[in-house]
């Protein structure tokens, strides 16, 4: 193994150790998050790095507590996918009577405006255990005084007066029920008279009622004739219902409409899937001491599948500097993602090749940001060695659009160590244009 190869492997280990130190030391995190402020009059017992929960689920943490205008301002960080509205409620809760305290949040109603990064939520001041016990003891003392103080001497008199009042109320109710009994009898008599009047009205309108029944019978007969015509196929509606050929045509029309609707939904779904990203990489060759530039466009027509079109070593090389790589070579790749692994192949730097990327710790966040990769191309090379060009390296995703890494290029020959920065920017306009072009195809 050459000295340059050893140096490259040493740098790879160094990059991995640096990423490990970033995650383990301090309060640093790669989580996509934002901050809000919660104001309280009292935050006694809330730890400086306490947890933040919604419905018992941990969604963030306390970043710091400070005094501002006589109130306690709690700075809170939340995961980016957690949306808090302006009418959200915040209170200090605990896991038990003497358990650790944490900040409990509600998300608020969807009608209220969203609290942006740096926004403020007014918290509900907690009722401390000491205050609750003090209030309970005061109430208990009042009850005891009522039974043992001077007022207790009049308690017997008050009870006697209460019993007299109950007796008077009972007598009043008895008299009221007697009077209501008379009224109920009158209501029954009135209902009997009403029934007799209704019988008289019915007798007077007996002829009109018979005529109404006759009209209903005529309407029923006409409706029956209309249904018979439909069964025989007479008229437009009858032909539509009884004619077999017309029925088949109607079924075919409905089937065509259904198939067209399904195809439209499928095409629109594919249109929404299309995603495009601009890809830019700045590489520094530690062996030859100069920079290289790569640029390209990645198109994903469906989740997990992508096409990549770009160029490597763009531009002219520095004067009087040896560069084993060809200038302005092209990349055209087709790739597929299988869980934690991505496999791709095609033209790599204008030569046929294949590659693979793997996230070995993809099940654990934030370790899933670490990715190792290897690619081989130019399999027909004869000089300076009769072996393909092989690049091996790794990178750490710092944000969704920026990654840093290192790789050993041309392991069998040059073994040059390249450190690099990769930037990716999503472009919805190109995705929209590609979708429109796809819809326009015959």
Short mmCIF file of C-alpha atoms in Angstrom, two decimals:
data_model
loop_
_atom_site.label_atom_id
_atom_site.label_comp_id
_atom_site.label_asym_id
_atom_site.label_seq_id
_atom_site.Cartn_x
_atom_site.Cartn_y
_atom_site.Cartn_z
CA UNK A 1 0.00 0.00 0.00
CA UNK A 2 1.49 3.37 -1.03
CA UNK A 3 1.99 6.25 1.34
CA UNK A 4 -0.75 8.27 -0.38
CA UNK A 5 -3.23 5.41 0.11
CA UNK A 6 -2.39 5.21 3.79
CA UNK A 7 -2.81 8.98 4.05
CA UNK A 8 -6.20 8.78 2.35
CA UNK A 9 -7.44 6.03 4.64
CA UNK A 10 -6.17 8.02 7.62
CA UNK A 11 -8.15 11.06 6.46
CA UNK A 12 -11.28 8.92 6.05
CA UNK A 13 -10.93 7.71 9.63
CA UNK A 14 -10.38 11.32 10.70
CA UNK A 15 -13.59 12.47 8.97
CA UNK A 16 -15.55 9.69 10.66
CA UNK A 17 -14.08 10.55 14.09
CA UNK A 18 -14.86 14.24 13.52
CA UNK A 19 -18.50 13.42 12.73
CA UNK A 20 -18.67 11.20 15.83
CA UNK A 21 -17.26 13.98 18.03
CA UNK A 22 -19.78 16.50 16.64
CA UNK A 23 -22.70 14.26 17.62
CA UNK A 24 -21.39 13.33 21.07
CA UNK A 25 -20.03 16.63 22.39
CA UNK A 26 -22.13 19.56 23.59
CA UNK A 27 -25.71 20.31 22.63
CA UNK A 28 -25.06 20.04 18.90
CA UNK A 29 -27.52 18.30 16.66
CA UNK A 30 -28.12 17.87 12.95
CA UNK A 31 -31.85 17.66 13.51
CA UNK A 32 -33.89 20.02 11.36
CA UNK A 33 -35.50 22.20 14.03
CA UNK A 34 -36.62 25.72 14.95
CA UNK A 35 -36.96 27.80 18.14
CA UNK A 36 -39.83 29.51 19.96
CA UNK A 37 -40.10 31.39 23.27
CA UNK A 38 -42.56 30.58 26.08
CA UNK A 39 -43.26 33.19 28.79
CA UNK A 40 -44.08 32.25 32.42
CA UNK A 41 -44.35 34.12 35.70
CA UNK A 42 -42.69 31.22 37.50
CA UNK A 43 -40.71 28.22 36.20
CA UNK A 44 -39.59 26.76 39.52
CA UNK A 45 -38.20 23.24 39.10
CA UNK A 46 -37.98 23.25 35.27
CA UNK A 47 -34.47 22.00 34.34
CA UNK A 48 -32.40 24.09 31.93
CA UNK A 49 -32.20 21.21 29.44
CA UNK A 50 -35.63 19.74 30.13
CA UNK A 51 -37.77 17.87 27.61
CA UNK A 52 -40.70 19.27 25.61
CA UNK A 53 -43.66 16.97 24.97
CA UNK A 54 -46.97 17.07 23.11
CA UNK A 55 -49.58 14.52 24.24
CA UNK A 56 -46.79 12.71 26.10
CA UNK A 57 -44.55 12.39 23.00
CA UNK A 58 -41.14 14.07 23.12
CA UNK A 59 -40.90 16.66 20.31
CA UNK A 60 -38.09 18.96 21.47
CA UNK A 61 -36.21 20.36 24.43
CA UNK A 62 -35.48 23.41 26.56
CA UNK A 63 -32.53 25.36 25.19
CA UNK A 64 -32.28 27.92 27.98
CA UNK A 65 -34.15 29.98 30.59
CA UNK A 66 -33.61 33.70 31.21
CA UNK A 67 -35.34 36.62 32.94
CA UNK A 68 -36.91 39.28 30.71
CA UNK A 69 -39.06 42.18 31.99
CA UNK A 70 -39.79 40.35 35.23
CA UNK A 71 -40.96 37.18 33.46
CA UNK A 72 -39.22 33.88 32.84
CA UNK A 73 -38.54 33.38 29.13
CA UNK A 74 -38.01 29.74 28.22
CA UNK A 75 -36.25 29.20 24.88
CA UNK A 76 -37.52 25.97 23.32
CA UNK A 77 -36.39 24.05 20.24
CA UNK A 78 -38.88 21.90 18.30
CA UNK A 79 -38.58 19.45 15.43
CA UNK A 80 -39.30 21.13 12.09
CA UNK A 81 -42.29 18.87 11.39
CA UNK A 82 -44.05 20.04 14.57
CA UNK A 83 -46.41 22.96 13.76
CA UNK A 84 -47.51 25.18 16.68
CA UNK A 85 -50.42 27.65 16.30
CA UNK A 86 -50.88 30.97 18.08
CA UNK A 87 -53.51 29.69 20.54
CA UNK A 88 -51.31 26.82 21.73
CA UNK A 89 -51.13 26.23 25.49
CA UNK A 90 -47.96 25.61 27.47
CA UNK A 91 -47.58 24.47 31.05
CA UNK A 92 -44.96 22.91 33.30
CA UNK A 93 -45.84 19.30 34.15
CA UNK A 94 -44.09 16.49 35.97
CA UNK A 95 -43.87 12.73 35.53
CA UNK A 96 -45.21 12.22 39.08
CA UNK A 97 -45.68 13.95 42.41
CA UNK A 98 -41.93 14.14 42.93
CA UNK A 99 -40.83 13.25 39.38
CA UNK A 100 -38.78 15.35 36.98
CA UNK A 101 -40.53 18.32 35.37
CA UNK A 102 -40.92 18.98 31.66
CA UNK A 103 -42.70 21.45 29.38
CA UNK A 104 -46.08 20.25 28.07
CA UNK A 105 -47.36 21.90 24.83
CA UNK A 106 -50.53 21.71 22.77
CA UNK A 107 -50.48 22.35 19.03
CA UNK A 108 -53.42 24.80 19.05
CA UNK A 109 -56.22 25.03 16.50
CA UNK A 110 -55.65 25.01 12.74
CA UNK A 111 -57.58 28.29 12.38
CA UNK A 112 -55.00 30.21 14.43
CA UNK A 113 -51.83 31.56 12.74
CA UNK A 114 -48.69 29.41 12.82
CA UNK A 115 -45.95 30.37 15.30
CA UNK A 116 -42.82 30.94 13.22
CA UNK A 117 -39.18 30.60 14.25
CA UNK A 118 -38.58 33.00 17.15
CA UNK A 119 -42.29 33.38 17.92
CA UNK A 120 -43.81 33.67 21.42
CA UNK A 121 -46.35 31.49 23.26
CA UNK A 122 -47.85 32.58 26.61
CA UNK A 123 -47.57 29.80 29.17
CA UNK A 124 -49.97 28.87 31.97
CA UNK A 125 -48.34 29.31 35.37
CA UNK A 126 -48.16 26.05 37.33
CA UNK A 127 -49.87 25.53 40.68
CA UNK A 128 -47.08 24.45 43.01
CA UNK A 129 -47.58 21.65 45.52
CA UNK A 130 -46.88 24.07 48.39
CA UNK A 131 -49.65 26.46 47.28
CA UNK A 132 -52.18 23.64 46.88
CA UNK A 133 -51.42 22.29 50.36
CA UNK A 134 -51.64 25.78 51.88
CA UNK A 135 -55.04 26.42 50.25
CA UNK A 136 -56.35 23.03 51.39
CA UNK A 137 -55.25 23.69 54.98
CA UNK A 138 -57.01 27.09 54.97
CA UNK A 139 -60.28 25.49 53.76
CA UNK A 140 -59.99 22.76 56.37
CA UNK A 141 -59.43 25.37 59.08
CA UNK A 142 -62.58 27.22 58.02
CA UNK A 143 -64.64 24.02 58.32
CA UNK A 144 -63.26 23.29 61.79
CA UNK A 145 -64.00 26.86 62.95
CA UNK A 146 -67.59 26.48 61.74
CA UNK A 147 -68.11 23.51 64.09
CA UNK A 148 -66.09 24.74 67.09
CA UNK A 149 -66.47 28.53 67.02
CA UNK A 150 -69.14 30.81 68.36
CA UNK A 151 -71.37 30.16 65.36
CA UNK A 152 -71.73 26.50 66.40
CA UNK A 153 -74.02 27.59 69.28
CA UNK A 154 -76.64 28.72 66.80
CA UNK A 155 -76.39 25.55 64.69
CA UNK A 156 -79.21 23.81 66.58
CA UNK A 157 -81.52 26.78 66.11
CA UNK A 158 -80.68 26.92 62.41
CA UNK A 159 -81.49 23.22 61.99
CA UNK A 160 -84.88 23.66 63.71
CA UNK A 161 -85.72 26.61 61.46
CA UNK A 162 -84.75 24.56 58.43
CA UNK A 163 -87.10 21.71 59.41
CA UNK A 164 -89.99 24.18 59.88
CA UNK A 165 -89.37 25.58 56.40
CA UNK A 166 -89.39 22.06 54.90
CA UNK A 167 -92.77 21.38 56.56
CA UNK A 168 -94.25 24.57 55.11
CA UNK A 169 -92.94 23.66 51.63
CA UNK A 170 -94.53 20.19 51.87
CA UNK A 171 -97.94 21.67 52.77
CA UNK A 172 -97.72 24.10 49.85
CA UNK A 173 -96.95 21.28 47.41
CA UNK A 174 -99.91 19.23 48.63
CA UNK A 175 -102.28 22.17 48.02
CA UNK A 176 -100.82 22.82 44.54
CA UNK A 177 -101.27 19.18 43.50
CA UNK A 178 -104.93 19.27 44.59
CA UNK A 179 -105.59 22.32 42.40
CA UNK A 180 -103.74 20.78 39.42
CA UNK A 181 -105.90 17.65 39.67
CA UNK A 182 -108.97 19.79 38.90
CA UNK A 183 -107.21 21.31 35.86
CA UNK A 184 -106.30 17.86 34.50
CA UNK A 185 -109.96 16.82 34.65
CA UNK A 186 -110.92 19.93 32.68
CA UNK A 187 -108.28 19.11 30.01
CA UNK A 188 -109.73 15.60 29.54
CA UNK A 189 -113.24 17.03 29.10
CA UNK A 190 -111.96 19.50 26.47
CA UNK A 191 -110.21 16.70 24.54
CA UNK A 192 -113.50 14.72 24.47
CA UNK A 193 -115.35 17.74 23.01
CA UNK A 194 -112.58 18.18 20.39
CA UNK A 195 -112.97 14.53 19.33
CA UNK A 196 -116.71 14.98 18.80
CA UNK A 197 -116.11 18.10 16.69
CA UNK A 198 -113.61 16.21 14.48
CA UNK A 199 -116.17 13.46 13.89
CA UNK A 200 -118.68 16.05 12.69
CA UNK A 201 -116.15 17.65 10.31
CA UNK A 202 -115.31 14.24 8.82
CA UNK A 203 -118.98 13.49 8.19
CA UNK A 204 -119.50 16.83 6.40
CA UNK A 205 -116.46 16.29 4.07
CA UNK A 206 -117.08 12.63 3.29
CA UNK A 207 -117.87 13.38 -0.38
CA UNK A 208 -114.69 15.45 -0.86
CA UNK A 209 -112.63 12.66 0.67
CA UNK A 210 -114.13 10.12 -1.75
CA UNK A 211 -113.27 12.37 -4.72
CA UNK A 212 -109.67 12.70 -3.51
CA UNK A 213 -109.32 8.92 -3.31
CA UNK A 214 -110.68 8.62 -6.88
CA UNK A 215 -108.05 11.10 -8.17
CA UNK A 216 -105.29 9.11 -6.51
CA UNK A 217 -106.59 5.95 -8.21
CA UNK A 218 -106.53 7.67 -11.65
CA UNK A 219 -102.94 8.83 -11.13
CA UNK A 220 -101.93 5.31 -10.16
CA UNK A 221 -103.47 3.88 -13.36
CA UNK A 222 -101.65 6.43 -15.55
CA UNK A 223 -98.36 5.67 -13.83
CA UNK A 224 -98.91 1.95 -14.42
CA UNK A 225 -99.48 2.56 -18.17
CA UNK A 226 -96.29 4.65 -18.33
CA UNK A 227 -94.26 1.84 -16.76
CA UNK A 228 -95.76 -0.67 -19.23
CA UNK A 229 -94.62 1.53 -22.16
CA UNK A 230 -91.10 1.59 -20.76
CA UNK A 231 -91.13 -2.22 -20.47
CA UNK A 232 -92.26 -2.52 -24.13
CA UNK A 233 -89.53 -0.12 -25.31
CA UNK A 234 -91.90 2.65 -26.41
CA UNK A 235 -90.57 6.22 -26.29
CA UNK A 236 -87.05 7.54 -25.70
CA UNK A 237 -86.80 6.31 -22.13
CA UNK A 238 -88.19 2.91 -23.13
CA UNK A 239 -85.59 2.52 -25.89
CA UNK A 240 -82.84 3.57 -23.53
CA UNK A 241 -83.91 0.95 -21.00
CA UNK A 242 -85.07 -1.89 -23.29
CA UNK A 243 -82.87 -1.60 -26.40
CA UNK A 244 -79.94 -4.02 -25.93
CA UNK A 245 -77.63 -2.31 -28.46
CA UNK A 246 -78.17 1.11 -26.91
CA UNK A 247 -77.60 -0.37 -23.47
CA UNK A 248 -74.30 -1.89 -24.62
CA UNK A 249 -73.22 1.44 -26.11
CA UNK A 250 -74.07 3.18 -22.86
CA UNK A 251 -72.03 0.60 -20.91
CA UNK A 252 -69.06 1.05 -23.26
CA UNK A 253 -69.27 4.83 -22.86
CA UNK A 254 -69.29 4.56 -19.08
CA UNK A 255 -66.35 2.10 -19.24
CA UNK A 256 -64.35 4.48 -21.47
CA UNK A 257 -65.02 7.37 -19.08
CA UNK A 258 -63.89 5.24 -16.13
CA UNK A 259 -60.67 4.15 -17.92
CA UNK A 260 -59.94 7.74 -18.97
CA UNK A 261 -60.38 8.88 -15.37
CA UNK A 262 -57.99 6.18 -14.13
CA UNK A 263 -55.38 7.12 -16.75
CA UNK A 264 -55.68 10.82 -15.85
CA UNK A 265 -55.18 10.03 -12.16
CA UNK A 266 -52.15 7.87 -13.01
CA UNK A 267 -50.57 10.57 -15.18
CA UNK A 268 -51.16 13.30 -12.58
CA UNK A 269 -49.72 11.03 -9.89
CA UNK A 270 -46.57 10.48 -11.96
CA UNK A 271 -46.36 14.23 -12.56
CA UNK A 272 -46.35 14.88 -8.81
CA UNK A 273 -43.60 12.27 -8.32
CA UNK A 274 -41.06 13.99 -10.61
CA UNK A 275 -38.24 15.62 -8.63
CA UNK A 276 -35.17 17.44 -10.01
CA UNK A 277 -32.02 18.57 -8.21
CA UNK A 278 -28.98 20.55 -9.30
CA UNK A 279 -25.79 18.86 -8.07
CA UNK A 280 -22.49 20.74 -7.60
CA UNK A 281 -19.26 19.30 -6.17
CA UNK A 282 -16.03 21.15 -5.36
CA UNK A 283 -13.08 18.71 -4.99
CA UNK A 284 -9.59 19.46 -3.72
CA UNK A 285 -6.84 17.09 -4.86
CA UNK A 286 -4.42 16.75 -1.95
CA UNK A 287 -1.77 15.12 -4.13
CA UNK A 288 -1.61 17.66 -6.97
CA UNK A 289 -2.76 20.67 -4.89
CA UNK A 290 -5.57 22.12 -7.02
CA UNK A 291 -9.39 22.15 -7.25
CA UNK A 292 -11.75 20.30 -9.57
CA UNK A 293 -15.40 21.09 -10.31
CA UNK A 294 -18.32 18.74 -11.06
CA UNK A 295 -21.84 19.82 -11.99
CA UNK A 296 -24.96 17.90 -12.97
CA UNK A 297 -28.74 17.50 -12.89
CA UNK A 298 -30.50 14.59 -11.15
CA UNK A 299 -34.05 13.69 -12.25
CA UNK A 300 -36.20 11.26 -10.20
CA UNK A 301 -39.34 10.24 -12.18
CA UNK A 302 -40.49 7.92 -9.38
CA UNK A 303 -39.42 7.47 -5.75
CA UNK A 304 -36.22 5.43 -5.53
CA UNK A 305 -35.22 5.80 -9.20
CA UNK A 306 -33.12 8.55 -10.77
CA UNK A 307 -31.27 9.69 -13.89
CA UNK A 308 -28.13 11.81 -13.62
CA UNK A 309 -26.64 13.96 -16.40
CA UNK A 310 -23.54 16.02 -15.68
CA UNK A 311 -19.89 16.84 -16.29
CA UNK A 312 -16.71 16.25 -14.25
CA UNK A 313 -13.41 18.17 -14.16
CA UNK A 314 -15.15 21.14 -15.77
CA UNK A 315 -12.87 23.89 -17.09
CA UNK A 316 -9.18 24.14 -17.89
CA UNK A 317 -6.52 22.69 -15.62
CA UNK A 318 -3.88 25.00 -14.06
CA UNK A 319 -0.83 25.76 -16.24
CA UNK A 320 2.28 23.61 -15.79
CA UNK A 321 0.41 21.18 -13.51
CA UNK A 322 0.13 17.46 -14.23
CA UNK A 323 -3.41 16.14 -14.01
CA UNK A 324 -4.04 12.42 -14.62
CA UNK A 325 -7.77 13.10 -15.13
CA UNK A 326 -9.24 14.13 -18.48
CA UNK A 327 -10.79 17.60 -18.61
CA UNK A 328 -14.54 18.11 -19.02
CA UNK A 329 -15.77 14.52 -19.07
CA UNK A 330 -19.43 13.56 -19.02
CA UNK A 331 -21.60 11.48 -16.70
CA UNK A 332 -24.87 9.80 -17.64
CA UNK A 333 -26.15 7.46 -14.95
CA UNK A 334 -29.24 5.41 -14.16
CA UNK A 335 -29.69 4.57 -10.47
CA UNK A 336 -32.04 2.69 -8.16
CA UNK A 337 -32.36 2.83 -4.35
CA UNK A 338 -32.96 -0.35 -2.33
CA UNK A 339 -33.47 0.62 1.31
CA UNK A 340 -30.10 1.82 2.62
CA UNK A 341 -28.22 1.05 -0.63
CA UNK A 342 -28.16 2.90 -3.95
CA UNK A 343 -26.80 1.20 -7.09
CA UNK A 344 -26.04 3.12 -10.28
CA UNK A 345 -24.36 2.56 -13.63
CA UNK A 346 -23.70 4.14 -17.01
CA UNK A 347 -21.08 6.60 -18.18
CA UNK A 348 -18.75 7.78 -15.38
CA UNK A 349 -16.34 10.49 -16.59
CA UNK A 350 -17.03 9.43 -20.19
CA UNK A 351 -16.21 5.76 -19.43
CA UNK A 352 -18.48 2.83 -18.70
CA UNK A 353 -18.78 2.08 -15.00
CA UNK A 354 -20.86 1.16 -11.98
CA UNK A 355 -21.08 2.36 -8.39
CA UNK A 356 -22.77 1.76 -5.06
CA UNK A 357 -23.61 3.98 -2.06
CA UNK A 358 -24.50 2.54 1.35
CA UNK A 359 -25.71 4.11 4.61
CA UNK A 360 -24.45 1.51 7.14
CA UNK A 361 -26.19 3.16 10.11
CA UNK A 362 -29.41 4.11 8.31
CA UNK A 363 -31.70 2.80 11.09
CA UNK A 364 -30.42 5.29 13.68
CA UNK A 365 -30.82 9.04 13.55
CA UNK A 366 -28.59 11.06 13.15
CA UNK A 367 -26.09 8.34 12.17
CA UNK A 368 -28.02 7.71 8.97
CA UNK A 369 -26.37 10.87 7.60
CA UNK A 370 -23.10 8.92 7.17
CA UNK A 371 -22.68 7.38 3.70
CA UNK A 372 -19.84 5.33 2.18
CA UNK A 373 -19.46 4.77 -1.55
CA UNK A 374 -17.33 3.01 -4.15
CA UNK A 375 -17.32 3.19 -7.93
CA UNK A 376 -15.32 1.58 -10.73
CA UNK A 377 -15.04 2.64 -14.37
CA UNK A 378 -12.74 2.54 -17.44
CA UNK A 379 -12.44 -1.25 -17.29
CA UNK A 380 -10.48 -1.35 -20.57
CA UNK A 381 -7.57 0.73 -19.25
CA UNK A 382 -4.08 -0.61 -20.10
CA UNK A 383 -1.81 2.20 -18.90
CA UNK A 384 -0.31 2.91 -16.43
CA UNK A 385 -1.92 -0.26 -15.01
CA UNK A 386 -4.25 -2.82 -16.53
CA UNK A 387 -6.92 -2.28 -13.93
CA UNK A 388 -10.04 -0.11 -13.83
CA UNK A 389 -10.17 3.19 -12.02
CA UNK A 390 -11.63 2.67 -8.54
CA UNK A 391 -12.73 5.47 -6.19
CA UNK A 392 -13.55 4.77 -2.52
CA UNK A 393 -14.78 7.33 0.01
CA UNK A 394 -17.40 8.55 2.42
CA UNK A 395 -19.39 11.66 3.28
CA UNK A 396 -21.54 13.19 6.04
CA UNK A 397 -24.80 14.99 5.23
CA UNK A 398 -24.76 18.20 7.30
CA UNK A 399 -28.06 19.56 5.93
CA UNK A 400 -30.51 18.42 3.26
CA UNK A 401 -28.57 20.42 0.69
CA UNK A 402 -24.91 20.23 1.87
CA UNK A 403 -22.51 17.31 2.47
CA UNK A 404 -18.78 17.05 3.21
CA UNK A 405 -16.55 14.07 2.55
CA UNK A 406 -13.30 12.58 1.30
CA UNK A 407 -12.36 9.84 -1.13
CA UNK A 408 -9.30 8.07 -2.53
CA UNK A 409 -9.35 8.29 -6.34
CA UNK A 410 -7.77 5.72 -8.67
CA UNK A 411 -6.76 3.34 -5.88
CA UNK A 412 -4.67 1.08 -8.16
CA UNK A 413 -2.57 3.87 -9.70
CA UNK A 414 -2.63 7.45 -8.39
CA UNK A 415 -4.22 6.92 -4.94
CA UNK A 416 -4.82 10.66 -4.70
CA UNK A 417 -6.86 11.87 -1.73
CA UNK A 418 -9.69 14.28 -2.59
CA UNK A 419 -11.70 16.17 0.01
CA UNK A 420 -14.91 17.69 -1.29
CA UNK A 421 -18.08 19.67 -0.63
CA UNK A 422 -21.32 18.65 -2.35
CA UNK A 423 -24.34 20.96 -2.74
CA UNK A 424 -27.79 19.92 -4.01
CA UNK A 425 -30.62 22.34 -4.80
CA UNK A 426 -34.17 21.26 -5.65
CA UNK A 427 -35.63 22.85 -8.81
CA UNK A 428 -39.43 22.53 -9.04
CA UNK A 429 -39.62 24.48 -12.32
CA UNK A 430 -37.63 21.88 -14.26
CA UNK A 431 -39.72 19.10 -12.69
CA UNK A 432 -42.88 20.90 -13.83
CA UNK A 433 -41.54 21.33 -17.39
CA UNK A 434 -40.56 17.65 -17.59
CA UNK A 435 -44.03 16.68 -16.39
CA UNK A 436 -45.69 18.84 -19.06
CA UNK A 437 -43.44 17.30 -21.74
CA UNK A 438 -44.46 13.84 -20.54
CA UNK A 439 -48.15 14.75 -20.79
CA UNK A 440 -47.66 16.11 -24.32
CA UNK A 441 -46.24 12.80 -25.62
CA UNK A 442 -48.73 10.89 -27.88
#
